[in-house]
Amino acid sequence: MNIRKPFIAGNWKMYKTCAESVETATKLAGLVSGVTNVDIMIAPSFIALALVYEAVKESSVMVGAQNIFWEKEGAFTGEISPQMAASAGCRYVIIGHSERRQYFSETDLSVNKKIRAAINNNLTPVFCIGETEKERDADNTFNILDKQIKMGLEGFSPDNVQSVILAYEPVWAIGTGKTASSGQAQEVHKFIRDLIENLFGKKIAGSARILYGGSVKPENIKELMSMPDVDGALVGGASLNAEKFAEIVKFK
Ligand code: 13P
């Protein structure tokens, strides 16, 4: 039996003004009212976080940031601290998304510092990992994931890792409409769970939620969620539309 509560998250990336964010979030909160069997999170842009939180705080929709810096405060122009994100209503933070690794020079080392900072400030990290198409074609998928996970969680105790949510997002499936098949997702999720077991023990591995991300839509969520090691989804494009995202949330 799967004891892990499904987690469905929407990563809004750099989309929506403040007004549009509030409108979509408000609509979503209405559409998913009464859903208690799934944890629901949306990650709007930093600028809309506090407004979106105000709009959904009475609902079952929770709010997350798309990134944080690891320092509490200081002369770091343009950065947001974990404390600031929490003060805007965030309970979660997406860390190490492939777009941040690709366009903003995030490394396994900076990801590690950010995960630590999140945990220390009671933010649940959604730790993203995934291989590129080239890496998959070269049969390097598992090596890449092994490195990303070991470095991202280096120096952590099982206690630290307890709250971490992992998100497997094959880079070739993000925004391309090319979803990994449920079999491909299951194979990788099982690999990730086994690795977590090796590193942190059976209990942590058994309760760790591993999300799939990459072209998740209302049409494919059910099949993905039927896999024993797929515990939820990190949704990009389809989460921008309240109706579509609500359909994904209500996949059962
Ligand atoms: P898409 O759902 O648009 O492919 O994006 C996935 C993603 O990157 C979520 O973080």
PDB file of C-alpha atoms and ligand atoms in Angstrom:
ATOM      1  CA  MET A   1       0.000   0.000   0.000  1.00  0.00           C
ATOM      2  CA  ASN A   2       1.239   3.483  -0.823  1.00  0.00           C
ATOM      3  CA  ILE A   3       1.369   5.434   2.423  1.00  0.00           C
ATOM      4  CA  ARG A   4       2.611   8.583   0.750  1.00  0.00           C
ATOM      5  CA  LYS A   5       0.046  11.349   0.272  1.00  0.00           C
ATOM      6  CA  PRO A   6       0.052  12.580  -3.335  1.00  0.00           C
ATOM      7  CA  PHE A   7       1.595  15.986  -3.864  1.00  0.00           C
ATOM      8  CA  ILE A   8       0.622  18.018  -6.905  1.00  0.00           C
ATOM      9  CA  ALA A   9       2.549  21.233  -7.448  1.00  0.00           C
ATOM     10  CA  GLY A  10       2.325  23.969 -10.047  1.00  0.00           C
ATOM     11  CA  ASN A  11       5.459  25.816 -11.071  1.00  0.00           C
ATOM     12  CA  TRP A  12       4.313  29.029 -12.702  1.00  0.00           C
ATOM     13  CA  LYS A  13       7.854  29.951 -13.799  1.00  0.00           C
ATOM     14  CA  MET A  14       8.060  33.527 -15.169  1.00  0.00           C
ATOM     15  CA  TYR A  15       4.403  33.809 -16.100  1.00  0.00           C
ATOM     16  CA  LYS A  16       1.529  36.016 -14.895  1.00  0.00           C
ATOM     17  CA  THR A  17       1.340  39.537 -13.508  1.00  0.00           C
ATOM     18  CA  CYS A  18       0.242  40.073  -9.894  1.00  0.00           C
ATOM     19  CA  ALA A  19      -3.395  40.495 -10.910  1.00  0.00           C
ATOM     20  CA  GLU A  20      -3.333  37.427 -13.163  1.00  0.00           C
ATOM     21  CA  SER A  21      -1.689  35.373 -10.428  1.00  0.00           C
ATOM     22  CA  VAL A  22      -4.347  36.297  -7.876  1.00  0.00           C
ATOM     23  CA  GLU A  23      -7.110  35.593 -10.382  1.00  0.00           C
ATOM     24  CA  THR A  24      -5.805  32.118 -11.253  1.00  0.00           C
ATOM     25  CA  ALA A  25      -5.051  31.220  -7.643  1.00  0.00           C
ATOM     26  CA  THR A  26      -8.495  32.319  -6.482  1.00  0.00           C
ATOM     27  CA  LYS A  27     -10.167  30.315  -9.224  1.00  0.00           C
ATOM     28  CA  LEU A  28      -8.055  27.268  -8.384  1.00  0.00           C
ATOM     29  CA  ALA A  29      -8.864  27.486  -4.669  1.00  0.00           C
ATOM     30  CA  GLY A  30     -12.562  27.357  -5.545  1.00  0.00           C
ATOM     31  CA  LEU A  31     -12.154  24.450  -7.956  1.00  0.00           C
ATOM     32  CA  VAL A  32     -10.239  22.261  -5.508  1.00  0.00           C
ATOM     33  CA  SER A  33     -12.248  23.071  -2.400  1.00  0.00           C
ATOM     34  CA  GLY A  34     -13.064  19.827  -0.687  1.00  0.00           C
ATOM     35  CA  VAL A  35      -9.978  17.996  -1.990  1.00  0.00           C
ATOM     36  CA  THR A  36      -8.260  16.569   1.073  1.00  0.00           C
ATOM     37  CA  ASN A  37      -6.536  13.470  -0.297  1.00  0.00           C
ATOM     38  CA  VAL A  38      -3.864  15.441  -2.192  1.00  0.00           C
ATOM     39  CA  ASP A  39      -1.425  18.126  -1.052  1.00  0.00           C
ATOM     40  CA  ILE A  40      -1.681  21.065  -3.453  1.00  0.00           C
ATOM     41  CA  MET A  41       0.979  23.721  -3.950  1.00  0.00           C
ATOM     42  CA  ILE A  42       1.473  26.543  -6.414  1.00  0.00           C
ATOM     43  CA  ALA A  43       4.676  28.518  -6.937  1.00  0.00           C
ATOM     44  CA  PRO A  44       3.978  31.936  -8.450  1.00  0.00           C
ATOM     45  CA  SER A  45       6.688  34.523  -9.106  1.00  0.00           C
ATOM     46  CA  PHE A  46       8.262  36.140  -6.049  1.00  0.00           C
ATOM     47  CA  ILE A  47       6.477  39.391  -6.752  1.00  0.00           C
ATOM     48  CA  ALA A  48       3.043  37.753  -6.513  1.00  0.00           C
ATOM     49  CA  LEU A  49       3.754  35.445  -3.569  1.00  0.00           C
ATOM     50  CA  ALA A  50       2.281  37.478  -0.733  1.00  0.00           C
ATOM     51  CA  LEU A  51      -0.803  38.411  -2.765  1.00  0.00           C
ATOM     52  CA  VAL A  52      -1.409  34.829  -3.847  1.00  0.00           C
ATOM     53  CA  TYR A  53      -0.965  33.617  -0.280  1.00  0.00           C
ATOM     54  CA  GLU A  54      -3.602  36.114   0.913  1.00  0.00           C
ATOM     55  CA  ALA A  55      -5.956  34.858  -1.794  1.00  0.00           C
ATOM     56  CA  VAL A  56      -5.627  31.147  -0.953  1.00  0.00           C
ATOM     57  CA  LYS A  57      -4.756  31.027   2.722  1.00  0.00           C
ATOM     58  CA  GLU A  58      -8.212  29.834   3.785  1.00  0.00           C
ATOM     59  CA  SER A  59      -8.180  27.079   1.149  1.00  0.00           C
ATOM     60  CA  SER A  60      -6.284  23.814   0.762  1.00  0.00           C
ATOM     61  CA  VAL A  61      -3.882  25.420  -1.726  1.00  0.00           C
ATOM     62  CA  MET A  62      -0.404  25.996  -0.313  1.00  0.00           C
ATOM     63  CA  VAL A  63       2.206  28.356  -1.670  1.00  0.00           C
ATOM     64  CA  GLY A  64       5.858  27.867  -2.561  1.00  0.00           C
ATOM     65  CA  ALA A  65       8.734  29.905  -3.948  1.00  0.00           C
ATOM     66  CA  GLN A  66      10.578  28.990  -7.132  1.00  0.00           C
ATOM     67  CA  ASN A  67      14.008  29.646  -5.639  1.00  0.00           C
ATOM     68  CA  ILE A  68      15.766  31.161  -2.613  1.00  0.00           C
ATOM     69  CA  PHE A  69      19.239  32.341  -1.703  1.00  0.00           C
ATOM     70  CA  TRP A  70      20.862  30.671   1.288  1.00  0.00           C
ATOM     71  CA  GLU A  71      21.781  33.736   3.367  1.00  0.00           C
ATOM     72  CA  LYS A  72      19.390  35.296   5.863  1.00  0.00           C
ATOM     73  CA  GLU A  73      20.038  38.878   4.744  1.00  0.00           C
ATOM     74  CA  GLY A  74      22.797  41.080   3.418  1.00  0.00           C
ATOM     75  CA  ALA A  75      24.147  42.881   0.392  1.00  0.00           C
ATOM     76  CA  PHE A  76      22.905  40.381  -2.204  1.00  0.00           C
ATOM     77  CA  THR A  77      21.069  42.522  -4.717  1.00  0.00           C
ATOM     78  CA  GLY A  78      18.159  40.790  -6.335  1.00  0.00           C
ATOM     79  CA  GLU A  79      18.067  37.786  -4.013  1.00  0.00           C
ATOM     80  CA  ILE A  80      15.351  36.520  -1.652  1.00  0.00           C
ATOM     81  CA  SER A  81      16.128  34.794   1.650  1.00  0.00           C
ATOM     82  CA  PRO A  82      14.310  31.760   3.074  1.00  0.00           C
ATOM     83  CA  GLN A  83      12.997  33.986   5.871  1.00  0.00           C
ATOM     84  CA  MET A  84      11.549  36.426   3.340  1.00  0.00           C
ATOM     85  CA  ALA A  85       9.857  33.651   1.382  1.00  0.00           C
ATOM     86  CA  ALA A  86       8.398  32.235   4.600  1.00  0.00           C
ATOM     87  CA  SER A  87       7.194  35.693   5.640  1.00  0.00           C
ATOM     88  CA  ALA A  88       5.213  35.913   2.388  1.00  0.00           C
ATOM     89  CA  GLY A  89       3.367  32.704   3.250  1.00  0.00           C
ATOM     90  CA  CYS A  90       5.577  30.068   1.596  1.00  0.00           C
ATOM     91  CA  ARG A  91       5.747  26.595   3.037  1.00  0.00           C
ATOM     92  CA  TYR A  92       7.675  25.129   0.132  1.00  0.00           C
ATOM     93  CA  VAL A  93      10.518  26.098  -2.157  1.00  0.00           C
ATOM     94  CA  ILE A  94      11.533  24.599  -5.491  1.00  0.00           C
ATOM     95  CA  ILE A  95      15.294  24.145  -5.574  1.00  0.00           C
ATOM     96  CA  GLY A  96      17.643  23.248  -8.416  1.00  0.00           C
ATOM     97  CA  HIS A  97      15.138  23.385 -11.261  1.00  0.00           C
ATOM     98  CA  SER A  98      16.884  22.544 -14.531  1.00  0.00           C
ATOM     99  CA  GLU A  99      16.094  26.022 -15.880  1.00  0.00           C
ATOM    100  CA  ARG A 100      18.011  27.516 -12.965  1.00  0.00           C
ATOM    101  CA  ARG A 101      20.879  25.121 -13.524  1.00  0.00           C
ATOM    102  CA  GLN A 102      20.858  25.835 -17.268  1.00  0.00           C
ATOM    103  CA  TYR A 103      20.294  29.621 -17.421  1.00  0.00           C
ATOM    104  CA  PHE A 104      21.392  30.867 -13.990  1.00  0.00           C
ATOM    105  CA  SER A 105      24.498  28.780 -13.352  1.00  0.00           C
ATOM    106  CA  GLU A 106      23.143  26.803 -10.412  1.00  0.00           C
ATOM    107  CA  THR A 107      25.422  23.957  -9.443  1.00  0.00           C
ATOM    108  CA  ASP A 108      25.028  20.895  -7.249  1.00  0.00           C
ATOM    109  CA  LEU A 109      26.932  22.860  -4.613  1.00  0.00           C
ATOM    110  CA  SER A 110      24.612  25.887  -4.635  1.00  0.00           C
ATOM    111  CA  VAL A 111      21.642  23.498  -4.663  1.00  0.00           C
ATOM    112  CA  ASN A 112      23.048  21.812  -1.556  1.00  0.00           C
ATOM    113  CA  LYS A 113      23.342  25.155   0.277  1.00  0.00           C
ATOM    114  CA  LYS A 114      19.831  26.154  -0.702  1.00  0.00           C
ATOM    115  CA  ILE A 115      18.304  22.870   0.463  1.00  0.00           C
ATOM    116  CA  ARG A 116      20.055  23.284   3.798  1.00  0.00           C
ATOM    117  CA  ALA A 117      18.868  26.880   4.141  1.00  0.00           C
ATOM    118  CA  ALA A 118      15.306  25.823   3.333  1.00  0.00           C
ATOM    119  CA  ILE A 119      15.291  23.047   5.933  1.00  0.00           C
ATOM    120  CA  ASN A 120      16.796  25.329   8.570  1.00  0.00           C
ATOM    121  CA  ASN A 121      13.959  27.762   7.996  1.00  0.00           C
ATOM    122  CA  ASN A 122      11.096  25.270   7.977  1.00  0.00           C
ATOM    123  CA  LEU A 123      10.545  25.464   4.254  1.00  0.00           C
ATOM    124  CA  THR A 124      10.028  22.115   2.567  1.00  0.00           C
ATOM    125  CA  PRO A 125      12.423  21.857  -0.366  1.00  0.00           C
ATOM    126  CA  VAL A 126      11.214  20.417  -3.655  1.00  0.00           C
ATOM    127  CA  PHE A 127      14.586  19.247  -4.916  1.00  0.00           C
ATOM    128  CA  CYS A 128      14.700  18.944  -8.725  1.00  0.00           C
ATOM    129  CA  ILE A 129      16.904  16.532 -10.594  1.00  0.00           C
ATOM    130  CA  GLY A 130      16.930  15.203 -14.117  1.00  0.00           C
ATOM    131  CA  GLU A 131      18.990  14.318 -17.149  1.00  0.00           C
ATOM    132  CA  THR A 132      19.192  16.029 -20.533  1.00  0.00           C
ATOM    133  CA  GLU A 133      18.311  14.242 -23.747  1.00  0.00           C
ATOM    134  CA  LYS A 134      22.002  13.932 -24.611  1.00  0.00           C
ATOM    135  CA  GLU A 135      22.725  12.349 -21.236  1.00  0.00           C
ATOM    136  CA  ARG A 136      19.857   9.883 -21.646  1.00  0.00           C
ATOM    137  CA  ASP A 137      20.942   8.985 -25.174  1.00  0.00           C
ATOM    138  CA  ALA A 138      24.463   8.311 -23.877  1.00  0.00           C
ATOM    139  CA  ASP A 139      23.000   5.975 -21.218  1.00  0.00           C
ATOM    140  CA  ASN A 140      24.078   8.348 -18.496  1.00  0.00           C
ATOM    141  CA  THR A 141      20.728   8.948 -16.810  1.00  0.00           C
ATOM    142  CA  PHE A 142      21.471   7.030 -13.624  1.00  0.00           C
ATOM    143  CA  ASN A 143      25.018   8.429 -13.288  1.00  0.00           C
ATOM    144  CA  ILE A 144      23.720  11.970 -13.569  1.00  0.00           C
ATOM    145  CA  LEU A 145      20.932  11.409 -11.041  1.00  0.00           C
ATOM    146  CA  ASP A 146      23.332   9.666  -8.675  1.00  0.00           C
ATOM    147  CA  LYS A 147      25.654  12.672  -8.761  1.00  0.00           C
ATOM    148  CA  GLN A 148      22.884  15.266  -8.465  1.00  0.00           C
ATOM    149  CA  ILE A 149      21.317  13.507  -5.475  1.00  0.00           C
ATOM    150  CA  LYS A 150      24.554  12.682  -3.656  1.00  0.00           C
ATOM    151  CA  MET A 151      25.912  16.217  -4.050  1.00  0.00           C
ATOM    152  CA  GLY A 152      22.585  17.927  -3.413  1.00  0.00           C
ATOM    153  CA  LEU A 153      22.130  16.023  -0.143  1.00  0.00           C
ATOM    154  CA  GLU A 154      25.792  15.793   0.848  1.00  0.00           C
ATOM    155  CA  GLY A 155      26.354  16.195   4.586  1.00  0.00           C
ATOM    156  CA  PHE A 156      22.680  15.714   5.474  1.00  0.00           C
ATOM    157  CA  SER A 157      21.383  13.391   8.187  1.00  0.00           C
ATOM    158  CA  PRO A 158      18.304  11.193   7.727  1.00  0.00           C
ATOM    159  CA  ASP A 159      16.503  13.680   9.963  1.00  0.00           C
ATOM    160  CA  ASN A 160      17.372  16.549   7.614  1.00  0.00           C
ATOM    161  CA  VAL A 161      16.182  14.637   4.578  1.00  0.00           C
ATOM    162  CA  GLN A 162      12.897  13.582   6.138  1.00  0.00           C
ATOM    163  CA  SER A 163      11.002  16.578   4.812  1.00  0.00           C
ATOM    164  CA  VAL A 164      12.677  16.786   1.399  1.00  0.00           C
ATOM    165  CA  ILE A 165      10.455  16.196  -1.633  1.00  0.00           C
ATOM    166  CA  LEU A 166      12.268  15.054  -4.768  1.00  0.00           C
ATOM    167  CA  ALA A 167      11.138  15.982  -8.262  1.00  0.00           C
ATOM    168  CA  TYR A 168      12.389  13.972 -11.198  1.00  0.00           C
ATOM    169  CA  GLU A 169      12.161  16.218 -14.230  1.00  0.00           C
ATOM    170  CA  PRO A 170      13.815  14.832 -17.348  1.00  0.00           C
ATOM    171  CA  VAL A 171      15.010  17.984 -19.115  1.00  0.00           C
ATOM    172  CA  TRP A 172      13.902  16.598 -22.499  1.00  0.00           C
ATOM    173  CA  ALA A 173      10.319  16.370 -21.252  1.00  0.00           C
ATOM    174  CA  ILE A 174      10.024  19.930 -19.903  1.00  0.00           C
ATOM    175  CA  GLY A 175       7.849  22.180 -22.035  1.00  0.00           C
ATOM    176  CA  THR A 176       8.253  19.869 -25.011  1.00  0.00           C
ATOM    177  CA  GLY A 177       5.001  17.963 -24.850  1.00  0.00           C
ATOM    178  CA  LYS A 178       7.164  14.817 -24.743  1.00  0.00           C
ATOM    179  CA  THR A 179       6.236  13.142 -21.461  1.00  0.00           C
ATOM    180  CA  ALA A 180       8.317  10.292 -20.135  1.00  0.00           C
ATOM    181  CA  SER A 181       6.300   7.105 -20.410  1.00  0.00           C
ATOM    182  CA  SER A 182       4.936   5.825 -17.123  1.00  0.00           C
ATOM    183  CA  GLY A 183       7.432   2.952 -17.407  1.00  0.00           C
ATOM    184  CA  GLN A 184      10.361   5.317 -17.881  1.00  0.00           C
ATOM    185  CA  ALA A 185       9.210   7.426 -14.929  1.00  0.00           C
ATOM    186  CA  GLN A 186       8.733   4.372 -12.692  1.00  0.00           C
ATOM    187  CA  GLU A 187      12.176   3.009 -13.574  1.00  0.00           C
ATOM    188  CA  VAL A 188      13.852   6.258 -12.564  1.00  0.00           C
ATOM    189  CA  HIS A 189      11.698   6.845  -9.474  1.00  0.00           C
ATOM    190  CA  LYS A 190      12.553   3.349  -8.233  1.00  0.00           C
ATOM    191  CA  PHE A 191      16.242   4.094  -8.812  1.00  0.00           C
ATOM    192  CA  ILE A 192      15.909   7.325  -6.812  1.00  0.00           C
ATOM    193  CA  ARG A 193      14.100   5.598  -3.936  1.00  0.00           C
ATOM    194  CA  ASP A 194      16.725   2.848  -3.802  1.00  0.00           C
ATOM    195  CA  LEU A 195      19.484   5.448  -3.744  1.00  0.00           C
ATOM    196  CA  ILE A 196      17.754   7.342  -0.906  1.00  0.00           C
ATOM    197  CA  GLU A 197      17.490   4.036   0.951  1.00  0.00           C
ATOM    198  CA  ASN A 198      21.228   3.406   0.529  1.00  0.00           C
ATOM    199  CA  LEU A 199      22.067   6.883   1.729  1.00  0.00           C
ATOM    200  CA  PHE A 200      19.499   7.486   4.476  1.00  0.00           C
ATOM    201  CA  GLY A 201      17.804   4.196   5.288  1.00  0.00           C
ATOM    202  CA  LYS A 202      14.592   2.358   4.570  1.00  0.00           C
ATOM    203  CA  LYS A 203      12.280   4.522   6.652  1.00  0.00           C
ATOM    204  CA  ILE A 204      13.229   7.780   4.940  1.00  0.00           C
ATOM    205  CA  ALA A 205      13.111   6.123   1.512  1.00  0.00           C
ATOM    206  CA  GLY A 206       9.692   4.672   2.215  1.00  0.00           C
ATOM    207  CA  SER A 207       8.168   7.994   3.155  1.00  0.00           C
ATOM    208  CA  ALA A 208      10.016  10.224   0.643  1.00  0.00           C
ATOM    209  CA  ARG A 209       7.699  11.720  -1.926  1.00  0.00           C
ATOM    210  CA  ILE A 210       9.096  11.617  -5.453  1.00  0.00           C
ATOM    211  CA  LEU A 211       7.286  13.779  -7.994  1.00  0.00           C
ATOM    212  CA  TYR A 212       7.431  13.519 -11.754  1.00  0.00           C
ATOM    213  CA  GLY A 213       7.677  16.675 -13.878  1.00  0.00           C
ATOM    214  CA  GLY A 214       7.722  17.207 -17.625  1.00  0.00           C
ATOM    215  CA  SER A 215       4.657  17.847 -19.802  1.00  0.00           C
ATOM    216  CA  VAL A 216       2.190  16.597 -17.186  1.00  0.00           C
ATOM    217  CA  LYS A 217      -1.388  17.189 -18.371  1.00  0.00           C
ATOM    218  CA  PRO A 218      -4.901  16.114 -17.380  1.00  0.00           C
ATOM    219  CA  GLU A 219      -4.573  13.416 -20.071  1.00  0.00           C
ATOM    220  CA  ASN A 220      -1.501  11.667 -18.649  1.00  0.00           C
ATOM    221  CA  ILE A 221      -1.617  12.243 -14.886  1.00  0.00           C
ATOM    222  CA  LYS A 222      -3.677   9.170 -14.053  1.00  0.00           C
ATOM    223  CA  GLU A 223      -1.334   6.790 -15.829  1.00  0.00           C
ATOM    224  CA  LEU A 224       1.740   8.382 -14.226  1.00  0.00           C
ATOM    225  CA  MET A 225       0.152   8.289 -10.773  1.00  0.00           C
ATOM    226  CA  SER A 226      -0.658   4.605 -11.175  1.00  0.00           C
ATOM    227  CA  MET A 227       3.061   3.831 -10.887  1.00  0.00           C
ATOM    228  CA  PRO A 228       4.043   2.637  -7.409  1.00  0.00           C
ATOM    229  CA  ASP A 229       6.946   5.071  -6.985  1.00  0.00           C
ATOM    230  CA  VAL A 230       5.343   8.156  -8.531  1.00  0.00           C
ATOM    231  CA  ASP A 231       3.931  10.190  -5.640  1.00  0.00           C
ATOM    232  CA  GLY A 232       2.886  13.345  -7.409  1.00  0.00           C
ATOM    233  CA  ALA A 233       3.695  15.841 -10.106  1.00  0.00           C
ATOM    234  CA  LEU A 234       5.470  19.121 -10.636  1.00  0.00           C
ATOM    235  CA  VAL A 235       3.478  20.771 -13.389  1.00  0.00           C
ATOM    236  CA  GLY A 236       4.625  23.697 -15.526  1.00  0.00           C
ATOM    237  CA  GLY A 237       2.521  24.816 -18.492  1.00  0.00           C
ATOM    238  CA  ALA A 238      -0.700  23.068 -17.508  1.00  0.00           C
ATOM    239  CA  SER A 239      -0.618  24.636 -14.029  1.00  0.00           C
ATOM    240  CA  LEU A 240      -1.085  28.121 -15.481  1.00  0.00           C
ATOM    241  CA  ASN A 241      -4.692  27.287 -16.225  1.00  0.00           C
ATOM    242  CA  ALA A 242      -6.818  26.840 -13.090  1.00  0.00           C
ATOM    243  CA  GLU A 243      -9.257  24.392 -14.721  1.00  0.00           C
ATOM    244  CA  LYS A 244      -6.517  22.197 -16.164  1.00  0.00           C
ATOM    245  CA  PHE A 245      -4.516  22.188 -12.960  1.00  0.00           C
ATOM    246  CA  ALA A 246      -7.619  21.359 -10.916  1.00  0.00           C
ATOM    247  CA  GLU A 247      -8.250  18.413 -13.255  1.00  0.00           C
ATOM    248  CA  ILE A 248      -4.715  17.208 -12.584  1.00  0.00           C
ATOM    249  CA  VAL A 249      -5.224  17.593  -8.834  1.00  0.00           C
ATOM    250  CA  LYS A 250      -8.416  15.525  -9.099  1.00  0.00           C
ATOM    251  CA  PHE A 251      -6.736  12.772 -11.102  1.00  0.00           C
ATOM    252  CA  LYS A 252      -8.363   9.924  -9.191  1.00  0.00           C
TER     253      LYS A 252
HETATM  254  P1  13P B   1       6.030  21.564 -18.225  1.00  0.00           P
HETATM  255  O1  13P B   1       4.921  20.904 -17.436  1.00  0.00           O
HETATM  256  O2  13P B   1       5.619  22.827 -18.886  1.00  0.00           O
HETATM  257  O3  13P B   1       6.712  20.586 -19.146  1.00  0.00           O
HETATM  258  O4  13P B   1       7.147  22.007 -17.144  1.00  0.00           O
HETATM  259  C1  13P B   1       7.591  21.110 -16.209  1.00  0.00           C
HETATM  260  C2  13P B   1       8.407  21.831 -15.208  1.00  0.00           C
HETATM  261  O5  13P B   1       9.490  22.305 -15.498  1.00  0.00           O
HETATM  262  C3  13P B   1       7.853  21.988 -13.847  1.00  0.00           C
HETATM  263  O6  13P B   1       8.819  22.457 -12.962  1.00  0.00           O
END
